[in-house]
Structure formats: C-alpha cells, structure tokens
Amino acid sequence: LQDNVEFSDLALVITDEQHRFGVRQREKLMEKGEAPHVLAMSATPIPRTLALVLYGDMDLSIMDELPANRLPIKNCVVGTDYRPQAYRFMKDQIEKGRQVYIICPMVEEKEEVALESVVMYSEQLKEIFPAGITIECLHGKMKPKEKNEVMQRFIEGTTDILVSTTVIEVGIDVPNATVMMIENAERFGLAQLHQLRGRVGRGKEQSYCILMYGKESKEGKERLSILAGSNDGFEIAREDLKLRGQGDFFGVMQSGDKLFSLADIYEDAPVLKAANEEAKNYAFDEVTMFYKKNRRLVEKLNSYMGNVSL
C-alpha cells in the first residue's frame, strides 16, 4: 500500500499468498492500524513463518481436505533423457481431450532471456508435436490484452499446450489441464513448485506433474524428492524449513542459517513451545519478583498480546 493510504480504524489485515510478501511489506500494512488482528494464508508457509508457528507466536489452522471429486496429483522426478517419453505422454493426454502446461524457468536474471527461451521452446515443440496440436506461449512481457487472449484460448480449450514462465503461478483455474511439466525444476524453490503444481488437479480427472531436472545437485534433487513425495503444502513447508533454516525472527531474512546455539527449532519445537508458555506464565504472575519490578511493562505487554491475534 502507498504511504498516502490511511485507514480510519484498521482492525483486521488478511494476507493471501503470504509467502509472496516480504517482512517489511507486511509490517508496513500492519503499521497502518493500532495493533490489528492478522490472518495470513499460504499453501506453503515460508520458513520464517512456519518457525514462528512452531515457536508458539502464531495460531494455526490447517485445511488439508481436497475439494469434492478431486484426486491427488501424481508426481515424478526425471532427467532430460526422459523427454521423449514425456512428450508421448502429453500427446496421449491431449488425444483424450486434456490440456498441458509446460513451465520454463528464468534462465538468467534478465526477463528478456526468459521470454526468448519460452518463445523459442514453443516453436521447437511445434516441430515435435503433430500439426493438429495447438501450442501457444505466455510470458510477463506480453501486453495485458495479448496475455488475456492467450489465456482465454487455453481456458476455452482451443490451445492444447501452453508454454509459460511462472506468470501462471497463481489465479489460473483450468480444470481440463491435467499435465504440467516443469523444465529445470531444480532451479525453483519448494513453495513455488508447489504453487505451480496447483494449476493442475483442479478437475475430476487424474492429473500429473513431471519435474524435469537439467542439472543434478544434491540439494536440488532433495527438494524435488520432497515435492514428489507429498501433495501436502504444510508438510512441504516443514521440509523447506529443515533445508533452508528459519531466517531471522527480528529482521527481514525469511530463510537462512539457524540462529540457536543449542536448540533446533524444528526438532525441539515442543520444548520451545512449552518454554514459551512457562515464560509467559512467570512474567504475568503477580506473585513473581519479575512482575513486581516490571509491572507497567508487563501490563502493557499483556494488553498488547490480548489485542493482537496472529
């Protein structure tokens, strides 16, 4: 929100797709009210947020049921040598009346390189697939009108294969799309891979996600194995926390090195939560010396904690 936007009485802040926002962005919004309640929603919480949940500073609600008549997505991790089989599988699905996404990563920081890769790849696919299969590409540099037209044709089913950058990560709902192949999947983070995969599996037919890696790395394959083994966003977030660390509770890092010298925030979460509760009970107990010496501070803190729900 811009600096000049003011609220008369901001009481509730709801952040959808919370993992897509930085710490300062979220704090800036909360500062526009007097201790507003906060509801954060995410299919895959970032490590810092999940660590706050485990540490006891956030209440948690999990919605883990699939919508009616939907099947869990089938996943597979393959190398580029599997490409011919993947193309045959896509062709079979298209012949059954289904549609396909192929996702290309940003090869470099420059968006121009990414869109060139998408355009070139879609042209190559037109040489591989039969003439009757319609292939289009989508990327962030296209004009809004052009993007909408491409997306509308895919929604209507006139396009069989959509080659795209991560521009389709959220907000796209095409129940007839049953296959997603993610090129160079090792270049994506777990949260983004899970978000992308969520573009399929939105109808009653079985859906598939093909995670194709271009360069083997221990960490990259570990991430892909985690994703292939689970469709549960919260479980994936837990594994992401293990891999990347929880970031900085008091700063802006949303993942990174572990900060504790003795405890492990994931393995020791129950102990940390119990210690958190004991510390609160001790601080707010009117009999304790701490309360007597810091009464005004404790009452202010208690009032603040009573007004804020995370």
Tab-separated table of C-alpha atoms in Angstrom:
chain	number	residue	atom	x	y	z
A	1	LEU	CA	0.000	0.000	0.000
A	2	GLN	CA	1.162	3.515	-0.780
A	3	ASP	CA	2.304	5.794	2.042
A	4	ASN	CA	-0.619	8.178	1.475
A	5	VAL	CA	-3.254	5.467	2.072
A	6	GLU	CA	-4.762	5.861	5.544
A	7	PHE	CA	-7.431	3.882	7.401
A	8	SER	CA	-9.786	5.343	9.977
A	9	ASP	CA	-9.733	2.171	12.102
A	10	LEU	CA	-7.843	-0.785	10.627
A	11	ALA	CA	-8.785	-3.799	12.755
A	12	LEU	CA	-8.025	-6.822	10.547
A	13	VAL	CA	-5.274	-7.495	7.992
A	14	ILE	CA	-5.678	-10.569	5.765
A	15	THR	CA	-2.648	-11.511	3.668
A	16	ASP	CA	-3.382	-14.040	0.932
A	17	GLU	CA	-0.429	-15.844	-0.697
A	18	GLN	CA	1.591	-14.691	2.315
A	19	HIS	CA	4.791	-16.318	1.080
A	20	ARG	CA	4.916	-13.824	-1.808
A	21	PHE	CA	5.353	-10.803	0.503
A	22	GLY	CA	8.456	-9.560	2.272
A	23	VAL	CA	8.673	-8.861	6.012
A	24	ARG	CA	8.761	-5.077	5.511
A	25	GLN	CA	5.732	-5.150	3.194
A	26	ARG	CA	3.641	-6.964	5.805
A	27	GLU	CA	4.877	-4.752	8.642
A	28	LYS	CA	4.117	-1.597	6.650
A	29	LEU	CA	0.494	-2.679	6.288
A	30	MET	CA	0.110	-3.592	9.972
A	31	GLU	CA	1.529	-0.210	10.990
A	32	LYS	CA	-1.486	1.469	9.373
A	33	GLY	CA	-3.641	0.328	12.308
A	34	GLU	CA	-3.440	0.165	16.113
A	35	ALA	CA	-2.432	-3.467	16.754
A	36	PRO	CA	-4.743	-5.010	14.099
A	37	HIS	CA	-5.547	-8.709	14.045
A	38	VAL	CA	-3.622	-10.564	11.349
A	39	LEU	CA	-4.695	-13.553	9.266
A	40	ALA	CA	-2.004	-14.934	6.941
A	41	MET	CA	-2.937	-17.518	4.305
A	42	SER	CA	-0.499	-19.639	2.333
A	43	ALA	CA	-0.421	-23.011	0.589
A	44	THR	CA	3.244	-23.314	1.613
A	45	PRO	CA	4.346	-21.088	4.526
A	46	ILE	CA	7.862	-19.683	4.158
A	47	PRO	CA	10.459	-20.977	6.692
A	48	ARG	CA	10.314	-17.857	8.895
A	49	THR	CA	6.518	-18.007	9.196
A	50	LEU	CA	6.487	-21.734	9.922
A	51	ALA	CA	9.191	-21.243	12.555
A	52	LEU	CA	7.006	-18.622	14.267
A	53	VAL	CA	4.146	-21.148	14.265
A	54	LEU	CA	6.353	-23.849	15.784
A	55	TYR	CA	7.782	-21.415	18.323
A	56	GLY	CA	4.311	-20.544	19.555
A	57	ASP	CA	3.810	-16.964	18.337
A	58	MET	CA	1.115	-17.801	15.786
A	59	ASP	CA	-2.081	-19.815	15.999
A	60	LEU	CA	-2.512	-22.343	13.223
A	61	SER	CA	-5.455	-23.629	11.202
A	62	ILE	CA	-4.878	-26.295	8.550
A	63	MET	CA	-7.295	-27.040	5.709
A	64	ASP	CA	-5.966	-30.269	4.229
A	65	GLU	CA	-9.038	-31.777	2.554
A	66	LEU	CA	-9.221	-31.947	-1.228
A	67	PRO	CA	-12.345	-30.426	-2.814
A	68	ALA	CA	-15.026	-32.943	-3.778
A	69	ASN	CA	-14.284	-35.260	-6.734
A	70	ARG	CA	-10.602	-34.305	-6.948
A	71	LEU	CA	-7.755	-36.818	-6.999
A	72	PRO	CA	-4.232	-36.332	-5.582
A	73	ILE	CA	-1.735	-35.274	-8.250
A	74	LYS	CA	0.722	-37.968	-9.369
A	75	ASN	CA	4.306	-36.689	-9.422
A	76	CYS	CA	7.541	-37.910	-10.971
A	77	VAL	CA	11.124	-36.611	-10.994
A	78	VAL	CA	13.013	-37.296	-14.223
A	79	GLY	CA	16.111	-36.185	-16.104
A	80	THR	CA	16.172	-34.708	-19.590
A	81	ASP	CA	16.725	-38.176	-21.079
A	82	TYR	CA	13.052	-38.835	-20.230
A	83	ARG	CA	11.910	-36.010	-22.512
A	84	PRO	CA	10.717	-38.230	-25.458
A	85	GLN	CA	8.555	-40.315	-23.088
A	86	ALA	CA	7.190	-37.125	-21.503
A	87	TYR	CA	6.194	-35.764	-24.912
A	88	ARG	CA	4.481	-39.054	-25.805
A	89	PHE	CA	2.582	-38.952	-22.515
A	90	MET	CA	1.438	-35.386	-23.208
A	91	LYS	CA	0.305	-36.392	-26.694
A	92	ASP	CA	-1.733	-39.275	-25.223
A	93	GLN	CA	-3.398	-36.922	-22.737
A	94	ILE	CA	-4.202	-34.378	-25.465
A	95	GLU	CA	-5.765	-37.128	-27.589
A	96	LYS	CA	-8.026	-37.852	-24.602
A	97	GLY	CA	-9.164	-34.225	-24.704
A	98	ARG	CA	-6.898	-32.888	-21.945
A	99	GLN	CA	-4.536	-29.906	-21.907
A	100	VAL	CA	-0.917	-29.378	-20.851
A	101	TYR	CA	1.237	-26.724	-19.168
A	102	ILE	CA	4.990	-26.576	-19.761
A	103	ILE	CA	6.813	-24.207	-17.397
A	104	CYS	CA	10.183	-22.646	-18.220
A	105	PRO	CA	12.318	-21.013	-15.514
A	106	MET	CA	14.163	-17.742	-15.832
A	107	VAL	CA	17.493	-18.818	-17.272
A	108	GLU	CA	19.134	-15.603	-16.026
A	109	GLU	CA	18.097	-12.559	-14.041
A	110	LYS	CA	17.094	-10.795	-17.244
A	111	GLU	CA	13.424	-11.196	-18.171
A	112	GLU	CA	14.312	-10.815	-21.858
A	113	VAL	CA	16.294	-14.064	-21.763
A	114	ALA	CA	13.404	-15.869	-20.092
A	115	LEU	CA	10.814	-14.787	-22.658
A	116	GLU	CA	13.175	-15.608	-25.535
A	117	SER	CA	13.568	-19.091	-24.063
A	118	VAL	CA	9.781	-19.543	-23.857
A	119	VAL	CA	9.166	-18.345	-27.419
A	120	MET	CA	11.962	-20.491	-28.861
A	121	TYR	CA	10.843	-23.549	-26.904
A	122	SER	CA	7.237	-23.223	-28.076
A	123	GLU	CA	8.465	-23.021	-31.689
A	124	GLN	CA	10.572	-26.161	-31.185
A	125	LEU	CA	7.551	-28.002	-29.787
A	126	LYS	CA	5.561	-27.164	-32.915
A	127	GLU	CA	8.171	-29.147	-34.866
A	128	ILE	CA	7.890	-32.117	-32.469
A	129	PHE	CA	4.127	-32.454	-31.994
A	130	PRO	CA	1.649	-33.221	-34.815
A	131	ALA	CA	0.210	-30.255	-36.707
A	132	GLY	CA	-3.223	-30.732	-35.129
A	133	ILE	CA	-1.905	-29.930	-31.641
A	134	THR	CA	-2.127	-26.204	-30.874
A	135	ILE	CA	0.765	-24.657	-28.922
A	136	GLU	CA	0.967	-21.112	-27.548
A	137	CYS	CA	3.334	-19.271	-25.215
A	138	LEU	CA	2.762	-16.854	-22.354
A	139	HIS	CA	5.231	-14.575	-20.556
A	140	GLY	CA	5.297	-11.434	-18.449
A	141	LYS	CA	6.481	-9.081	-21.200
A	142	MET	CA	3.341	-9.552	-23.288
A	143	LYS	CA	0.777	-6.756	-23.317
A	144	PRO	CA	-2.160	-7.377	-20.948
A	145	LYS	CA	-4.633	-7.691	-23.845
A	146	GLU	CA	-2.421	-10.268	-25.570
A	147	LYS	CA	-1.926	-12.237	-22.342
A	148	ASN	CA	-5.663	-12.293	-21.693
A	149	GLU	CA	-6.360	-13.515	-25.224
A	150	VAL	CA	-3.801	-16.339	-24.947
A	151	MET	CA	-5.159	-17.362	-21.552
A	152	GLN	CA	-8.761	-17.206	-22.763
A	153	ARG	CA	-7.994	-19.562	-25.655
A	154	PHE	CA	-6.432	-22.009	-23.201
A	155	ILE	CA	-9.442	-21.757	-20.874
A	156	GLU	CA	-11.800	-22.374	-23.810
A	157	GLY	CA	-9.782	-25.437	-24.840
A	158	THR	CA	-8.650	-24.225	-28.258
A	159	THR	CA	-4.996	-24.343	-27.106
A	160	ASP	CA	-3.625	-27.789	-26.231
A	161	ILE	CA	-0.204	-26.880	-24.805
A	162	LEU	CA	0.610	-23.635	-23.007
A	163	VAL	CA	4.340	-22.913	-22.665
A	164	SER	CA	4.755	-20.320	-19.944
A	165	THR	CA	7.006	-18.644	-17.420
A	166	THR	CA	5.871	-18.554	-13.780
A	167	VAL	CA	3.298	-15.876	-14.694
A	168	ILE	CA	0.620	-18.588	-14.276
A	169	GLU	CA	1.709	-19.389	-10.701
A	170	VAL	CA	-1.474	-18.068	-9.077
A	171	GLY	CA	-5.026	-17.229	-10.084
A	172	ILE	CA	-5.349	-19.640	-13.026
A	173	ASP	CA	-8.116	-22.250	-12.936
A	174	VAL	CA	-8.418	-24.596	-15.930
A	175	PRO	CA	-9.968	-27.898	-14.757
A	176	ASN	CA	-9.283	-29.575	-18.119
A	177	ALA	CA	-5.485	-29.118	-17.768
A	178	THR	CA	-4.187	-32.407	-16.362
A	179	VAL	CA	-0.436	-32.351	-17.090
A	180	MET	CA	2.275	-29.951	-16.008
A	181	MET	CA	5.909	-30.395	-16.945
A	182	ILE	CA	8.348	-28.067	-15.188
A	183	GLU	CA	11.627	-27.635	-17.033
A	184	ASN	CA	14.814	-27.257	-14.952
A	185	ALA	CA	12.725	-27.863	-11.853
A	186	GLU	CA	15.826	-27.807	-9.643
A	187	ARG	CA	16.000	-24.020	-10.156
A	188	PHE	CA	12.718	-23.415	-8.331
A	189	GLY	CA	12.074	-23.264	-4.598
A	190	LEU	CA	9.712	-25.743	-2.949
A	191	ALA	CA	6.961	-23.194	-2.325
A	192	GLN	CA	6.972	-22.031	-5.937
A	193	LEU	CA	6.999	-25.599	-7.277
A	194	HIS	CA	4.005	-26.456	-5.098
A	195	GLN	CA	2.166	-23.329	-6.259
A	196	LEU	CA	2.853	-24.136	-9.912
A	197	ARG	CA	1.769	-27.749	-9.476
A	198	GLY	CA	-1.509	-26.457	-8.070
A	199	ARG	CA	-2.531	-25.287	-11.566
A	200	VAL	CA	-3.360	-28.932	-12.383
A	201	GLY	CA	-5.538	-31.297	-10.380
A	202	ARG	CA	-8.430	-28.826	-10.453
A	203	GLY	CA	-10.916	-31.134	-12.172
A	204	LYS	CA	-12.229	-34.666	-11.635
A	205	GLU	CA	-9.671	-36.339	-13.953
A	206	GLN	CA	-6.319	-37.671	-12.738
A	207	SER	CA	-3.561	-35.054	-13.045
A	208	TYR	CA	0.205	-35.359	-13.325
A	209	CYS	CA	3.249	-33.210	-12.563
A	210	ILE	CA	6.553	-34.013	-14.294
A	211	LEU	CA	9.537	-32.428	-12.543
A	212	MET	CA	12.353	-32.452	-15.087
A	213	TYR	CA	15.803	-31.521	-13.842
A	214	GLY	CA	18.524	-30.278	-16.159
A	215	LYS	CA	21.499	-30.309	-13.805
A	216	GLU	CA	21.877	-32.683	-10.891
A	217	SER	CA	22.727	-31.251	-7.492
A	218	LYS	CA	22.272	-32.877	-4.104
A	219	GLU	CA	20.129	-30.048	-2.733
A	220	GLY	CA	18.126	-29.715	-5.945
A	221	LYS	CA	17.264	-33.411	-6.119
A	222	GLU	CA	16.428	-33.409	-2.408
A	223	ARG	CA	13.909	-30.601	-2.971
A	224	LEU	CA	12.347	-32.418	-5.912
A	225	SER	CA	12.124	-35.676	-3.952
A	226	ILE	CA	10.275	-33.854	-1.167
A	227	LEU	CA	7.781	-32.428	-3.642
A	228	ALA	CA	7.307	-35.728	-5.455
A	229	GLY	CA	6.623	-37.487	-2.162
A	230	SER	CA	3.870	-35.180	-0.915
A	231	ASN	CA	0.951	-33.039	-2.078
A	232	ASP	CA	0.603	-31.553	1.425
A	233	GLY	CA	1.716	-27.906	1.379
A	234	PHE	CA	2.304	-27.784	5.136
A	235	GLU	CA	4.463	-30.922	5.076
A	236	ILE	CA	6.443	-29.437	2.176
A	237	ALA	CA	6.882	-26.217	4.185
A	238	ARG	CA	8.228	-28.225	7.141
A	239	GLU	CA	10.812	-29.877	4.908
A	240	ASP	CA	11.671	-26.474	3.422
A	241	LEU	CA	12.306	-25.191	6.947
A	242	LYS	CA	14.674	-28.103	7.591
A	243	LEU	CA	16.568	-27.447	4.362
A	244	ARG	CA	16.813	-23.651	4.422
A	245	GLY	CA	16.655	-22.640	8.080
A	246	GLN	CA	14.109	-20.342	9.699
A	247	GLY	CA	15.536	-16.930	8.838
A	248	ASP	CA	15.602	-14.021	11.270
A	249	PHE	CA	12.711	-13.581	13.736
A	250	PHE	CA	13.704	-9.981	14.451
A	251	GLY	CA	14.889	-8.982	10.980
A	252	VAL	CA	13.851	-9.352	7.352
A	253	MET	CA	15.507	-12.645	6.351
A	254	GLN	CA	12.712	-15.138	5.608
A	255	SER	CA	15.035	-18.149	5.444
A	256	GLY	CA	18.658	-18.825	6.257
A	257	ASP	CA	21.060	-20.024	8.923
A	258	LYS	CA	19.777	-21.357	12.207
A	259	LEU	CA	20.080	-18.807	14.994
A	260	PHE	CA	20.080	-21.014	18.085
A	261	SER	CA	23.322	-22.372	19.545
A	262	LEU	CA	21.787	-25.321	21.397
A	263	ALA	CA	18.221	-25.941	20.236
A	264	ASP	CA	16.841	-26.890	16.839
A	265	ILE	CA	13.628	-25.015	16.123
A	266	TYR	CA	12.149	-27.933	14.190
A	267	GLU	CA	13.251	-30.929	16.273
A	268	ASP	CA	12.799	-29.140	19.607
A	269	ALA	CA	9.543	-27.340	18.747
A	270	PRO	CA	7.504	-28.957	21.594
A	271	VAL	CA	10.154	-27.985	24.185
A	272	LEU	CA	10.433	-24.445	22.818
A	273	LYS	CA	6.660	-24.038	22.891
A	274	ALA	CA	6.488	-25.293	26.488
A	275	ALA	CA	9.302	-22.906	27.493
A	276	ASN	CA	7.429	-20.070	25.785
A	277	GLU	CA	4.292	-20.790	27.819
A	278	GLU	CA	6.269	-21.066	31.079
A	279	ALA	CA	7.965	-17.728	30.411
A	280	LYS	CA	4.590	-16.053	29.802
A	281	ASN	CA	3.096	-17.577	32.949
A	282	TYR	CA	6.082	-16.426	35.014
A	283	ALA	CA	6.097	-12.909	33.574
A	284	PHE	CA	2.360	-12.376	34.101
A	285	ASP	CA	2.158	-13.962	37.567
A	286	GLU	CA	1.549	-11.105	40.014
A	287	VAL	CA	3.364	-13.005	42.780
A	288	THR	CA	6.724	-13.156	40.995
A	289	MET	CA	9.506	-10.659	41.594
A	290	PHE	CA	9.690	-10.029	37.834
A	291	TYR	CA	6.100	-8.792	37.787
A	292	LYS	CA	6.602	-6.581	40.838
A	293	LYS	CA	9.696	-4.945	39.363
A	294	ASN	CA	8.286	-4.576	35.850
A	295	ARG	CA	4.573	-4.179	36.493
A	296	ARG	CA	3.915	-1.381	33.984
A	297	LEU	CA	5.914	-3.158	31.279
A	298	VAL	CA	4.132	-6.470	31.878
A	299	GLU	CA	0.683	-4.860	31.878
A	300	LYS	CA	1.477	-3.036	28.639
A	301	LEU	CA	2.759	-6.265	27.078
A	302	ASN	CA	-0.251	-8.207	28.319
A	303	SER	CA	-2.610	-5.599	26.870
A	304	TYR	CA	-0.814	-5.697	23.533
A	305	MET	CA	-0.833	-9.506	23.370
A	306	GLY	CA	-4.504	-9.565	24.261
A	307	ASN	CA	-5.372	-7.260	21.376
A	308	VAL	CA	-3.315	-8.925	18.685
A	309	SER	CA	-4.030	-12.275	17.119
A	310	LEU	CA	-1.576	-13.702	14.617
